[in-house]
Amino acid sequence: MPELPEVETTRRGILPATKGRSVSAVVLRERRLRWPIDPALPSLITGRLLENIERRAKYLLFRFANGTLLVHLGMSGSLRLIEGAPPPPRKHDHVDLVFEGGALLRYHDPRRFGCMLWIEGDASAHPLLRDLGPEPLEEAFDGAVLFRASRGRRSAVKQLLMDGTVVVGVGNIYASEALFRAGIDPRRAAGKVSAARYEALASAVREVLGESVATGGTTLRDYVDSNGRPGEFALRLNVYGREGEACPRCAAAIRQVRLGQRSTFFCIGCQR
DNA sequence: ACTGGATCCTGACTGC
DNA sequence: TGCAGTCAGGATCCAG
């Protein structure tokens, strides 16, 4: 799936053709996502103006005057912008949002871990958004946030980094990459990492995510952007997926371990 | 309150 | 060519 940079790339890609336009039709082909799509969705947003598309963590928030459509791409989802005559839907093209003027957003998600939820009223109070930590690319996120959250925690620092109540948007790839840049062993107990090292880690998170957003996200497997194109691969991954290869910094072999059921890559020479 | 584990689902890939 | 097993970018939910 899309990690934060891929979701942000999608948001930027679909915004110009959809913001300020009215929805002319909604096609639901498959409602069984992580939670079922409300069958009333078409009647709720057809004829309504899409005021904006915002992002919180890896959620996209489609803002209408009468509510918010909360969209998550899960592990395998994509949202594709189609302008002009739409091709016939492929397998797993579950939803179309059609806009006046012809632009169409097509939601594709083979594994169906994503969601499309209608929220009335204050979306930020919704249980899925309420308890989320700060955005990693905004001012509120720094080393002190990580340090405070880590005290007394015995689980691995990588798991702290991927805990959405601590900081949002750091997925499995970028967690490994940020820890590599900061020189921290992903297995280290979160509560035993110093404040100074958390400053370095917070900077590394900002760097990695910032660079990736700037270059349109990273492609692995089946990620495509809103134009259906794969990401640029412009952000070089130093350790993720490179078990056995030479560390770009010290040439030691990169190791792979499992942490919290997720593959984790690191350099035993550079990361302590 | 924190922690690890199971879980949702399809598809790509590996080894026999 | 088929079949079984493993793994995948997420994150919620539940038991202990």
Coordinates of C-alpha atoms (C1' of nucleotides) in Angstrom, one line a residue:
Chain A
M1 CA 0.0 0.0 0.0
P2 CA 0.5 3.4 -0.2
E3 CA 2.3 4.9 2.7
L4 CA 1.9 8.6 3.5
P5 CA 3.8 9.9 0.5
E6 CA 1.8 7.8 -1.9
V7 CA -1.5 8.9 -0.3
E8 CA -0.4 12.6 -0.5
T9 CA 0.7 12.1 -4.2
T10 CA -2.7 10.7 -4.9
R11 CA -4.4 13.6 -3.2
R12 CA -2.4 16.2 -5.2
G13 CA -3.0 14.2 -8.4
I14 CA -6.8 14.1 -8.1
L15 CA -7.5 17.5 -6.5
P16 CA -7.4 19.8 -9.6
A17 CA -9.9 17.8 -11.6
T18 CA -12.4 17.3 -8.8
K19 CA -12.3 20.1 -6.2
G20 CA -15.1 22.5 -6.7
R21 CA -17.0 20.1 -9.0
S22 CA -20.3 18.4 -8.3
V23 CA -20.7 14.6 -8.1
S24 CA -23.0 13.5 -10.9
A25 CA -23.0 9.8 -10.1
V26 CA -21.7 7.1 -7.8
V27 CA -21.3 3.5 -9.0
L28 CA -20.9 0.9 -6.3
R29 CA -19.8 -2.4 -7.7
E30 CA -18.5 -4.0 -4.5
R31 CA -19.5 -2.6 -1.1
R32 CA -17.5 -5.2 1.0
L33 CA -14.4 -3.3 2.0
R34 CA -12.9 -3.4 5.5
W35 CA -16.3 -2.0 6.6
P36 CA -19.2 -2.1 4.1
I37 CA -19.8 1.0 2.1
D38 CA -23.1 2.6 3.1
P39 CA -25.6 1.7 0.3
A40 CA -27.0 5.2 0.7
L41 CA -23.7 6.8 -0.3
P42 CA -24.9 7.6 -3.9
S43 CA -27.9 9.5 -2.7
L44 CA -25.9 11.3 0.0
I45 CA -23.3 12.9 -2.4
T46 CA -24.9 12.9 -5.9
G47 CA -25.5 16.5 -6.8
R48 CA -23.2 17.8 -4.0
L49 CA -20.2 19.9 -4.5
L50 CA -16.8 18.5 -3.5
E51 CA -15.4 21.4 -1.5
N52 CA -11.9 20.0 -0.8
I53 CA -9.8 16.9 -0.4
E54 CA -7.7 16.8 2.7
R55 CA -5.4 14.2 4.2
R56 CA -5.0 13.1 7.8
A57 CA -2.5 10.3 8.3
K58 CA -3.2 7.9 5.4
Y59 CA -6.8 8.8 5.2
L60 CA -8.2 11.0 2.5
L61 CA -11.1 13.3 3.5
F62 CA -13.5 14.3 0.8
R63 CA -15.3 17.3 2.1
F64 CA -18.9 18.0 1.2
A65 CA -21.2 20.5 2.9
N66 CA -23.3 17.7 4.4
G67 CA -20.5 15.4 5.5
T68 CA -17.1 13.8 4.9
L69 CA -16.2 10.8 2.8
L70 CA -13.3 9.1 4.6
V71 CA -11.2 7.0 2.2
H72 CA -8.3 4.7 3.1
L73 CA -6.4 2.7 0.5
G74 CA -5.4 -0.2 2.8
M75 CA -2.5 -2.3 1.5
S76 CA -3.4 -2.6 -2.1
G77 CA -5.8 0.3 -2.9
S78 CA -5.4 3.0 -5.5
L79 CA -7.6 5.9 -6.6
R80 CA -7.3 6.7 -10.3
L81 CA -8.3 9.8 -12.1
I82 CA -9.9 9.1 -15.5
E83 CA -10.7 12.0 -17.8
G84 CA -12.5 11.3 -21.1
A85 CA -14.3 8.1 -22.0
P86 CA -13.8 5.7 -19.1
P87 CA -12.6 2.2 -20.0
P88 CA -14.6 -0.7 -18.8
P89 CA -14.0 -1.5 -15.2
R90 CA -11.3 -4.1 -14.4
K91 CA -11.5 -6.7 -11.7
H92 CA -11.4 -5.0 -8.3
D93 CA -12.5 -1.6 -9.6
H94 CA -15.0 -1.3 -6.7
V95 CA -16.3 2.2 -6.9
D96 CA -16.6 5.1 -9.4
L97 CA -17.2 8.7 -8.3
V98 CA -18.3 10.6 -11.4
F99 CA -18.0 14.4 -11.5
E100 CA -19.8 16.9 -13.6
G101 CA -17.7 17.6 -16.6
G102 CA -16.7 14.0 -17.0
A103 CA -13.8 13.4 -14.6
L104 CA -14.1 10.1 -12.8
L105 CA -12.4 8.7 -9.7
R106 CA -12.0 4.9 -9.8
Y107 CA -11.3 3.1 -6.6
H108 CA -9.4 -0.1 -7.1
D109 CA -8.5 -2.4 -4.2
P110 CA -7.8 -6.2 -4.7
R111 CA -7.4 -7.0 -1.0
R112 CA -10.3 -4.8 0.2
F113 CA -8.4 -3.7 3.3
G114 CA -9.3 -0.1 2.5
C115 CA -12.5 1.7 3.5
M116 CA -14.9 4.3 2.2
L117 CA -17.0 5.7 5.1
W118 CA -19.5 8.4 5.3
I119 CA -19.2 10.7 8.3
E120 CA -21.7 13.3 9.2
G121 CA -20.7 16.2 11.5
D122 CA -17.2 16.6 12.9
A123 CA -15.0 14.0 11.2
S124 CA -12.1 14.7 13.5
A125 CA -14.2 13.3 16.4
H126 CA -14.7 10.0 14.5
P127 CA -13.1 7.0 16.4
L128 CA -10.7 6.3 13.4
L129 CA -9.3 9.9 13.5
R130 CA -9.9 11.0 17.1
D131 CA -6.8 9.3 18.7
L132 CA -4.3 9.9 15.9
G133 CA -0.9 11.4 16.8
P134 CA 0.7 14.4 15.0
E135 CA 1.5 14.6 11.3
P136 CA 5.2 13.9 10.8
L137 CA 5.7 16.8 8.4
E138 CA 4.1 19.4 10.6
E139 CA 5.4 21.5 13.4
A140 CA 3.9 19.5 16.2
F141 CA 6.1 16.5 15.5
D142 CA 9.6 16.5 16.9
G143 CA 12.0 14.3 19.0
A144 CA 10.3 15.3 22.2
V145 CA 7.0 13.8 21.0
L146 CA 8.8 10.4 20.5
F147 CA 10.7 10.7 23.7
R148 CA 7.7 11.4 25.8
A149 CA 5.6 8.6 24.2
S150 CA 8.5 6.1 24.6
R151 CA 9.0 6.3 28.4
G152 CA 8.2 3.1 30.0
R153 CA 7.7 1.2 26.8
R154 CA 9.5 -2.0 26.4
S155 CA 8.5 -2.8 22.9
A156 CA 10.8 -2.1 20.0
V157 CA 11.5 1.4 18.8
K158 CA 10.3 0.5 15.3
Q159 CA 6.9 -0.4 16.7
L160 CA 6.7 2.9 18.5
L161 CA 7.4 4.6 15.2
M162 CA 4.6 2.7 13.5
D163 CA 2.1 3.4 16.3
G164 CA -0.5 5.9 14.9
T165 CA -1.3 7.3 18.3
V166 CA 2.3 8.5 18.6
V167 CA 2.9 9.8 15.1
V168 CA 0.9 9.0 11.9
G169 CA 1.9 8.0 8.5
V170 CA 5.1 6.1 9.1
G171 CA 4.6 2.7 7.5
N172 CA 6.8 -0.4 7.3
I173 CA 9.1 0.8 4.6
Y174 CA 9.8 4.2 5.9
A175 CA 10.2 3.0 9.5
S176 CA 13.1 0.9 8.4
E177 CA 14.5 3.7 6.3
A178 CA 14.3 6.3 9.0
L179 CA 15.9 4.1 11.6
F180 CA 18.7 3.4 9.3
R181 CA 19.3 7.1 8.7
A182 CA 19.2 7.8 12.4
G183 CA 21.6 4.9 13.2
I184 CA 19.2 3.2 15.6
D185 CA 18.7 -0.6 15.9
P186 CA 15.0 -1.2 15.2
R187 CA 14.9 -3.9 17.9
R188 CA 16.0 -1.6 20.7
A189 CA 13.5 -1.1 23.5
A190 CA 11.7 2.2 22.9
G191 CA 12.0 3.2 26.5
K192 CA 15.8 3.0 26.4
V193 CA 16.5 5.4 23.5
S194 CA 17.8 8.8 24.6
A195 CA 16.1 12.1 23.9
A196 CA 19.0 13.1 21.7
R197 CA 18.6 10.0 19.6
Y198 CA 14.9 10.6 19.3
E199 CA 15.7 14.1 17.9
A200 CA 17.8 12.4 15.2
L201 CA 15.0 9.9 14.5
A202 CA 12.4 12.6 14.2
S203 CA 14.6 14.4 11.7
A204 CA 15.2 11.2 9.8
V205 CA 11.4 10.6 9.6
R206 CA 10.8 14.1 8.3
E207 CA 13.7 13.7 5.8
V208 CA 12.6 10.4 4.4
L209 CA 8.9 11.3 4.1
G210 CA 9.6 14.7 2.8
E211 CA 11.9 13.4 0.1
S212 CA 9.5 10.8 -0.9
V213 CA 6.5 13.2 -1.1
A214 CA 8.7 15.5 -3.2
T215 CA 9.4 12.7 -5.7
G216 CA 5.9 11.2 -6.0
G217 CA 6.2 8.2 -3.7
T218 CA 7.9 4.9 -3.9
T219 CA 6.7 2.1 -6.0
L220 CA 6.6 -1.5 -4.7
R221 CA 4.6 -4.1 -6.4
D222 CA 1.3 -2.7 -7.4
Y223 CA 1.2 1.0 -6.3
V224 CA 0.2 3.4 -9.0
D225 CA -0.5 7.1 -8.7
S226 CA -3.7 8.8 -9.7
N227 CA -2.7 8.7 -13.4
G228 CA -2.1 5.0 -13.2
R229 CA 1.6 5.4 -13.3
P230 CA 4.0 3.7 -11.0
G231 CA 5.9 6.0 -8.6
E232 CA 9.3 7.3 -9.6
F233 CA 11.6 5.2 -7.5
A234 CA 13.3 8.5 -7.0
L235 CA 13.8 7.9 -3.3
R236 CA 16.5 5.2 -3.0
L237 CA 15.7 2.7 -0.4
N238 CA 18.9 2.0 1.7
V239 CA 17.8 -1.1 3.5
Y240 CA 14.2 -2.1 2.8
G241 CA 14.0 -5.2 0.8
R242 CA 17.8 -5.5 0.6
E243 CA 18.5 -8.5 2.9
G244 CA 22.0 -9.8 2.2
E245 CA 23.1 -6.8 0.2
A246 CA 25.9 -4.5 1.2
C247 CA 25.0 -1.6 3.5
P248 CA 25.6 1.6 1.4
R249 CA 27.4 3.2 4.4
C250 CA 29.6 0.5 5.8
A251 CA 29.2 -2.5 3.4
A252 CA 28.2 -5.0 6.1
A253 CA 25.4 -7.3 5.0
I254 CA 21.9 -6.0 5.6
R255 CA 19.8 -8.2 7.9
Q256 CA 16.1 -9.0 8.0
V257 CA 14.2 -9.8 11.1
R258 CA 10.5 -9.9 12.1
L259 CA 9.2 -7.3 14.5
G260 CA 5.5 -7.3 15.4
Q261 CA 4.8 -9.6 12.4
R262 CA 6.4 -7.2 10.0
S263 CA 9.6 -7.6 8.0
T264 CA 12.3 -5.2 9.3
F265 CA 15.6 -4.4 7.6
F266 CA 18.6 -2.9 9.2
C267 CA 22.4 -2.8 9.1
I268 CA 24.0 -4.4 12.1
G269 CA 27.2 -2.3 11.6
C270 CA 25.6 1.1 11.5
Q271 CA 22.6 0.8 13.7
R272 CA 23.0 0.5 17.5
Chain B
dA1 C1' -2.1 0.8 30.1
dC2 C1' 0.9 -1.8 27.3
dT3 C1' 1.8 -6.1 24.4
dG4 C1' 1.7 -9.6 21.1
dG5 C1' -1.2 -12.1 18.1
dA6 C1' -5.0 -13.0 15.0
dT7 C1' -7.6 -11.1 11.5
dC8 C1' -9.6 -9.2 7.2
dC9 C1' -8.5 -10.4 1.5
dT10 C1' -6.3 -11.3 -3.1
dG11 C1' -2.4 -12.1 -5.8
dA12 C1' 2.5 -12.9 -6.8
dC13 C1' 6.0 -15.9 -6.2
dT14 C1' 8.7 -20.2 -4.7
dG15 C1' 9.5 -24.9 -4.2
dC16 C1' 8.1 -29.7 -4.9
Chain C
dT1 C1' 0.9 -27.5 -15.0
dG2 C1' -0.7 -27.8 -10.5
dC3 C1' -0.8 -27.3 -5.8
dA4 C1' 0.6 -25.9 -1.2
dG5 C1' 2.9 -22.7 1.4
dT6 C1' 4.7 -18.0 2.2
dC7 C1' 4.7 -13.2 1.9
dA8 C1' 3.0 -8.4 1.0
dG9 C1' 3.1 -1.0 1.5
dG10 C1' -2.3 -1.4 7.1
dA11 C1' -4.3 -1.1 11.3
dT12 C1' -8.2 -2.7 14.2
dC13 C1' -9.6 -5.6 17.6
dC14 C1' -9.1 -8.7 21.4
dA15 C1' -7.2 -11.5 25.1
dG16 C1' -3.9 -11.5 28.7

